Each structure stands twice: as C-alpha cells, then as structure tokens.
XYZ file of C-alpha atoms in Angstrom:
95
model
C -50.659 -25.361 14.857
C -48.720 -28.143 13.382
C -45.195 -27.316 13.132
C -43.265 -30.152 11.640
C -42.148 -28.012 8.643
C -41.333 -24.827 10.518
C -37.832 -25.440 11.069
C -35.005 -27.060 9.094
C -34.287 -26.777 5.305
C -33.484 -29.140 2.458
C -30.019 -27.448 2.463
C -29.312 -28.747 5.956
C -28.550 -25.323 7.554
C -28.554 -24.957 11.203
C -31.938 -24.041 13.083
C -31.234 -22.077 16.094
C -33.576 -21.350 19.063
C -32.839 -18.678 21.554
C -34.691 -18.107 24.821
C -33.863 -14.649 26.274
C -33.974 -13.175 29.702
C -34.831 -9.616 30.922
C -34.536 -6.755 28.771
C -33.853 -8.542 25.471
C -36.646 -8.592 22.970
C -35.330 -8.246 19.569
C -32.319 -8.805 17.327
C -30.827 -5.888 15.251
C -29.529 -8.043 12.195
C -32.691 -10.243 12.011
C -34.664 -10.104 8.770
C -38.299 -9.928 8.814
C -40.025 -11.348 11.755
C -43.071 -13.836 11.821
C -44.883 -14.258 14.838
C -45.796 -17.893 15.667
C -48.165 -19.545 18.242
C -47.626 -23.096 19.116
C -49.897 -25.285 21.373
C -47.907 -27.854 23.383
C -49.200 -30.218 25.951
C -47.794 -27.773 28.536
C -49.551 -24.876 27.169
C -49.466 -22.107 24.429
C -46.187 -20.546 23.295
C -45.998 -17.220 21.395
C -42.522 -16.396 19.725
C -40.856 -15.256 16.577
C -39.206 -16.804 13.663
C -36.554 -14.894 11.473
C -33.271 -15.306 9.709
C -29.726 -14.077 10.415
C -26.958 -14.817 7.884
C -28.953 -17.530 6.288
C -29.591 -19.183 9.586
C -33.191 -19.844 10.694
C -33.887 -18.559 14.123
C -36.662 -19.044 16.665
C -36.768 -16.502 19.415
C -38.590 -16.581 22.827
C -38.553 -13.508 25.222
C -38.994 -15.803 28.366
C -40.682 -13.005 30.220
C -43.019 -12.050 27.300
C -43.307 -8.835 25.411
C -43.008 -5.890 27.837
C -41.524 -8.271 30.633
C -45.197 -9.253 31.626
C -44.677 -12.776 33.024
C -42.961 -13.015 36.355
C -40.381 -15.697 37.000
C -42.914 -18.198 38.640
C -45.165 -17.987 35.664
C -42.718 -18.772 32.873
C -43.676 -22.226 31.254
C -40.298 -23.556 30.613
C -41.482 -26.880 29.500
C -43.690 -25.436 26.891
C -40.966 -23.165 25.574
C -38.554 -26.036 25.222
C -41.334 -28.343 23.550
C -42.364 -25.675 21.236
C -38.631 -25.238 19.937
C -38.296 -28.880 19.697
C -41.430 -28.879 17.214
C -39.748 -26.417 15.251
C -36.815 -28.775 14.795
C -34.107 -26.522 16.290
C -30.615 -27.931 16.237
C -29.612 -26.290 19.495
C -31.100 -23.768 22.055
C -29.044 -20.706 23.484
C -30.484 -19.561 26.683
C -29.479 -16.237 28.119
C -30.325 -14.484 31.503
C-alpha cells in the first residue's frame, strides 16, 4: 500500500502515532476507525486510523488484537517504519 497521503493535512494539524502495550486495544473518544495494512521492508503491519479532537491518530496494538503476539514476535522495526510512512509527527509508546 502506498501511504504517502495517509497522514498529515493541508491545515498542518498534528499527526500522532501510538503504540500500546498489553490490554489497550481501543480509544473511547476516537471517531470512526479505518483498518490499515502497510507492507514495509521488515514485514506487514496492521493498525487503525482515526481522529480525536481534530487530530489524526494512527494506533498500533503492539501485541495485536486479542494479545496474540508474544514479545519476541513483535516486529518493532516494521511498526516504526509503518508510522513513518503515515507521516506521523511523533510517536507515543505505552507499556
């Protein structure tokens, strides 16, 4: 998937990437979610795009939906590259 136009906006509002840890799979205040798949040189990344308070948000559940990925299986490089391809301004990581 070519992703050069996924993030950012003409108005210059912030684009936020969030990578969460165990047990955090959704945002209460987020608007409608769109599922995204991006193929990077390190592998495929599946995540969601949404908006909160007029800010574009890209959200990766590090362990996958239902906590299916063990820590040694998580592809951190692919996650970071996928968010970079979405033109995020910064990444927030939780654990």
